[in-house]
PDB file of C-alpha atoms in Angstrom:
ATOM      1  CA  UNK A   1       0.291  -0.196  -0.197  1.00 39.00           C
ATOM      2  CA  UNK A   2       1.327   4.094  -1.015  1.00 41.00           C
ATOM      3  CA  UNK A   3       0.706   7.155   0.398  1.00 42.00           C
ATOM      4  CA  UNK A   4      -0.234   8.732  -2.050  1.00 40.00           C
ATOM      5  CA  UNK A   5       2.549  10.978  -2.710  1.00 41.00           C
ATOM      6  CA  UNK A   6       4.083   8.871  -5.782  1.00 48.00           C
ATOM      7  CA  UNK A   7       0.339   9.900  -7.792  1.00 42.00           C
ATOM      8  CA  UNK A   8       0.554  13.014  -6.037  1.00 39.00           C
ATOM      9  CA  UNK A   9       4.050  13.167  -7.667  1.00 59.00           C
ATOM     10  CA  UNK A  10       1.987  11.646 -10.733  1.00 57.00           C
ATOM     11  CA  UNK A  11      -0.470  14.459 -10.830  1.00 53.00           C
ATOM     12  CA  UNK A  12       1.672  17.554 -10.517  1.00 81.00           C
ATOM     13  CA  UNK A  13       4.945  16.223 -13.368  1.00 81.00           C
ATOM     14  CA  UNK A  14       1.328  15.525 -15.342  1.00 82.00           C
ATOM     15  CA  UNK A  15       0.539  19.590 -14.864  1.00 84.00           C
ATOM     16  CA  UNK A  16       3.706  20.436 -15.536  1.00 83.00           C
ATOM     17  CA  UNK A  17       3.755  18.495 -19.217  1.00 85.00           C
ATOM     18  CA  UNK A  18       0.676  20.149 -19.805  1.00 81.00           C
ATOM     19  CA  UNK A  19       1.416  21.433 -23.539  1.00 83.00           C
ATOM     20  CA  UNK A  20      -0.774  24.867 -22.785  1.00 84.00           C
ATOM     21  CA  UNK A  21      -2.290  27.878 -24.965  1.00 88.00           C
ATOM     22  CA  UNK A  22       0.872  29.395 -27.332  1.00 88.00           C
ATOM     23  CA  UNK A  23       1.008  32.419 -25.175  1.00 89.00           C
ATOM     24  CA  UNK A  24       1.658  29.957 -22.629  1.00 89.00           C
ATOM     25  CA  UNK A  25       4.344  28.747 -24.497  1.00 90.00           C
ATOM     26  CA  UNK A  26       5.800  31.916 -25.782  1.00 91.00           C
ATOM     27  CA  UNK A  27       5.906  32.663 -22.153  1.00 91.00           C
ATOM     28  CA  UNK A  28       7.984  29.648 -20.737  1.00 92.00           C
ATOM     29  CA  UNK A  29       9.987  29.966 -23.799  1.00 94.00           C
ATOM     30  CA  UNK A  30      11.170  33.575 -22.766  1.00 93.00           C
ATOM     31  CA  UNK A  31      11.359  32.583 -19.141  1.00 92.00           C
ATOM     32  CA  UNK A  32      13.741  29.407 -20.529  1.00 94.00           C
ATOM     33  CA  UNK A  33      15.764  31.595 -22.720  1.00 93.00           C
ATOM     34  CA  UNK A  34      16.985  33.427 -19.810  1.00 92.00           C
ATOM     35  CA  UNK A  35      17.360  30.848 -17.020  1.00 92.00           C
ATOM     36  CA  UNK A  36      18.579  27.915 -18.879  1.00 93.00           C
ATOM     37  CA  UNK A  37      22.099  28.886 -19.261  1.00 92.00           C
ATOM     38  CA  UNK A  38      22.776  29.853 -15.656  1.00 90.00           C
ATOM     39  CA  UNK A  39      20.777  26.830 -14.317  1.00 88.00           C
ATOM     40  CA  UNK A  40      22.616  24.508 -16.909  1.00 89.00           C
ATOM     41  CA  UNK A  41      25.720  25.765 -15.816  1.00 86.00           C
ATOM     42  CA  UNK A  42      24.932  25.181 -11.480  1.00 81.00           C
ATOM     43  CA  UNK A  43      22.884  21.800 -12.144  1.00 81.00           C
ATOM     44  CA  UNK A  44      25.495  19.910 -14.676  1.00 79.00           C
ATOM     45  CA  UNK A  45      27.836  17.652 -12.700  1.00 74.00           C
ATOM     46  CA  UNK A  46      23.807  16.990 -10.924  1.00 74.00           C
ATOM     47  CA  UNK A  47      22.354  16.085 -14.496  1.00 78.00           C
ATOM     48  CA  UNK A  48      23.445  12.689 -15.749  1.00 81.00           C
ATOM     49  CA  UNK A  49      21.639  12.963 -19.119  1.00 88.00           C
ATOM     50  CA  UNK A  50      22.904  17.264 -19.937  1.00 90.00           C
ATOM     51  CA  UNK A  51      23.192  16.299 -23.516  1.00 93.00           C
ATOM     52  CA  UNK A  52      19.293  14.862 -23.745  1.00 94.00           C
ATOM     53  CA  UNK A  53      18.728  18.342 -21.680  1.00 95.00           C
ATOM     54  CA  UNK A  54      20.590  20.053 -24.100  1.00 96.00           C
ATOM     55  CA  UNK A  55      18.972  18.980 -27.205  1.00 97.00           C
ATOM     56  CA  UNK A  56      16.047  19.876 -25.491  1.00 97.00           C
ATOM     57  CA  UNK A  57      16.827  23.031 -25.402  1.00 97.00           C
ATOM     58  CA  UNK A  58      17.199  23.326 -28.682  1.00 97.00           C
ATOM     59  CA  UNK A  59      14.567  21.025 -29.596  1.00 97.00           C
ATOM     60  CA  UNK A  60      11.922  22.613 -27.766  1.00 97.00           C
ATOM     61  CA  UNK A  61      13.570  26.587 -29.789  1.00 97.00           C
ATOM     62  CA  UNK A  62      13.540  24.490 -33.414  1.00 97.00           C
ATOM     63  CA  UNK A  63      10.113  26.993 -34.819  1.00 95.00           C
ATOM     64  CA  UNK A  64       9.533  23.206 -36.742  1.00 96.00           C
ATOM     65  CA  UNK A  65       8.941  21.424 -33.140  1.00 97.00           C
ATOM     66  CA  UNK A  66       5.514  20.081 -33.445  1.00 96.00           C
ATOM     67  CA  UNK A  67       3.187  21.743 -31.145  1.00 95.00           C
ATOM     68  CA  UNK A  68       2.842  20.006 -28.249  1.00 95.00           C
ATOM     69  CA  UNK A  69       6.323  18.421 -27.942  1.00 97.00           C
ATOM     70  CA  UNK A  70       7.342  21.987 -27.876  1.00 96.00           C
ATOM     71  CA  UNK A  71       4.947  23.139 -25.199  1.00 96.00           C
ATOM     72  CA  UNK A  72       5.931  19.915 -23.769  1.00 96.00           C
ATOM     73  CA  UNK A  73       9.829  20.163 -22.944  1.00 97.00           C
ATOM     74  CA  UNK A  74       8.942  24.016 -22.102  1.00 96.00           C
ATOM     75  CA  UNK A  75       7.048  22.998 -18.733  1.00 94.00           C
ATOM     76  CA  UNK A  76       9.771  20.618 -18.063  1.00 94.00           C
ATOM     77  CA  UNK A  77      12.733  23.167 -19.527  1.00 95.00           C
ATOM     78  CA  UNK A  78      11.200  25.939 -17.388  1.00 92.00           C
ATOM     79  CA  UNK A  79      10.673  23.661 -14.468  1.00 90.00           C
ATOM     80  CA  UNK A  80      13.790  23.438 -14.618  1.00 89.00           C
ATOM     81  CA  UNK A  81      14.877  26.192 -14.301  1.00 88.00           C
ATOM     82  CA  UNK A  82      12.356  27.672 -12.137  1.00 81.00           C
ATOM     83  CA  UNK A  83      14.551  28.930  -8.889  1.00 65.00           C
ATOM     84  CA  UNK A  84      11.706  27.524  -6.427  1.00 58.00           C
ATOM     85  CA  UNK A  85      11.107  24.448  -7.362  1.00 48.00           C
ATOM     86  CA  UNK A  86       9.849  21.082  -4.308  1.00 47.00           C
ATOM     87  CA  UNK A  87      13.324  20.721  -3.418  1.00 47.00           C
ATOM     88  CA  UNK A  88      15.582  23.203  -3.788  1.00 48.00           C
ATOM     89  CA  UNK A  89      18.348  23.555  -6.730  1.00 44.00           C
ATOM     90  CA  UNK A  90      21.162  24.371  -3.881  1.00 45.00           C
ATOM     91  CA  UNK A  91      21.502  21.517  -1.891  1.00 45.00           C
ATOM     92  CA  UNK A  92      23.483  18.581  -3.047  1.00 45.00           C
ATOM     93  CA  UNK A  93      22.896  16.375  -4.720  1.00 45.00           C
ATOM     94  CA  UNK A  94      19.468  16.194  -4.451  1.00 48.00           C
ATOM     95  CA  UNK A  95      18.870  19.654  -5.263  1.00 57.00           C
ATOM     96  CA  UNK A  96      18.097  18.680  -9.283  1.00 64.00           C
ATOM     97  CA  UNK A  97      16.037  15.056  -8.516  1.00 72.00           C
ATOM     98  CA  UNK A  98      13.006  16.353  -8.715  1.00 79.00           C
ATOM     99  CA  UNK A  99      13.777  18.388 -12.007  1.00 81.00           C
ATOM    100  CA  UNK A 100      14.879  15.082 -13.470  1.00 83.00           C
ATOM    101  CA  UNK A 101      12.176  13.923 -12.462  1.00 86.00           C
ATOM    102  CA  UNK A 102      10.414  16.107 -14.900  1.00 89.00           C
ATOM    103  CA  UNK A 103      13.154  16.131 -17.594  1.00 91.00           C
ATOM    104  CA  UNK A 104      12.399  12.176 -17.586  1.00 91.00           C
ATOM    105  CA  UNK A 105       8.940  12.407 -17.957  1.00 93.00           C
ATOM    106  CA  UNK A 106       9.104  15.316 -20.804  1.00 95.00           C
ATOM    107  CA  UNK A 107      11.474  13.061 -22.539  1.00 94.00           C
ATOM    108  CA  UNK A 108       8.957   9.382 -21.918  1.00 94.00           C
ATOM    109  CA  UNK A 109       6.171  11.890 -23.405  1.00 94.00           C
ATOM    110  CA  UNK A 110       7.603  12.802 -26.214  1.00 95.00           C
ATOM    111  CA  UNK A 111       9.014   9.551 -27.606  1.00 87.00           C
ATOM    112  CA  UNK A 112      12.176  10.688 -30.079  1.00 88.00           C
ATOM    113  CA  UNK A 113      11.251  13.658 -30.883  1.00 94.00           C
ATOM    114  CA  UNK A 114      13.993  15.420 -30.144  1.00 97.00           C
ATOM    115  CA  UNK A 115      16.082  15.097 -33.288  1.00 97.00           C
ATOM    116  CA  UNK A 116      19.783  14.295 -34.430  1.00 97.00           C
ATOM    117  CA  UNK A 117      20.385  18.089 -35.194  1.00 97.00           C
ATOM    118  CA  UNK A 118      19.301  18.756 -31.828  1.00 97.00           C
ATOM    119  CA  UNK A 119      21.881  16.350 -30.324  1.00 96.00           C
ATOM    120  CA  UNK A 120      24.613  18.046 -33.008  1.00 95.00           C
ATOM    121  CA  UNK A 121      24.088  22.005 -31.840  1.00 95.00           C
ATOM    122  CA  UNK A 122      23.946  20.003 -28.156  1.00 95.00           C
ATOM    123  CA  UNK A 123      27.426  18.146 -28.988  1.00 94.00           C
ATOM    124  CA  UNK A 124      28.475  21.649 -29.977  1.00 93.00           C
ATOM    125  CA  UNK A 125      27.916  23.155 -27.686  1.00 93.00           C
ATOM    126  CA  UNK A 126      29.206  21.319 -24.664  1.00 91.00           C
ATOM    127  CA  UNK A 127      31.941  21.145 -26.861  1.00 89.00           C
ATOM    128  CA  UNK A 128      32.998  24.908 -26.162  1.00 87.00           C
ATOM    129  CA  UNK A 129      31.609  26.924 -23.298  1.00 67.00           C
ATOM    130  CA  UNK A 130      28.057  27.513 -22.678  1.00 71.00           C
ATOM    131  CA  UNK A 131      26.826  30.368 -22.514  1.00 68.00           C
ATOM    132  CA  UNK A 132      26.082  32.817 -20.587  1.00 60.00           C
ATOM    133  CA  UNK A 133      22.581  33.415 -22.457  1.00 55.00           C
ATOM    134  CA  UNK A 134      20.975  33.357 -25.089  1.00 44.00           C
ATOM    135  CA  UNK A 135      21.632  30.061 -27.748  1.00 47.00           C
TER     136      UNK A 135
END
């Protein structure tokens, strides 16, 4: 028997990943663009799949990405860049665990929609200096 927290976590993640309307997506995109790179720099050692996160960023910012996929990724990335979330990111080793759960759920929901071109761009970015601001 469970205490209900798993179900609550599923509902919370489901709400975070709702694609939303185009205007909501644009607001999330602006927030993600503004905060993504500084957050990624802090998270690099704690997020085991940084390449996928960077590729997800490029996929979400790609105007050719389907609206539903873009919305799901923007929801997950917006949660990732939020300074205050369920578990504060400043807590070593634990702080990004909720972000990882949300990102993992987003990757499962979009199932292969991140294209090779997004991974190539992620690899190029990760080989060089991670930018401070805009892509």
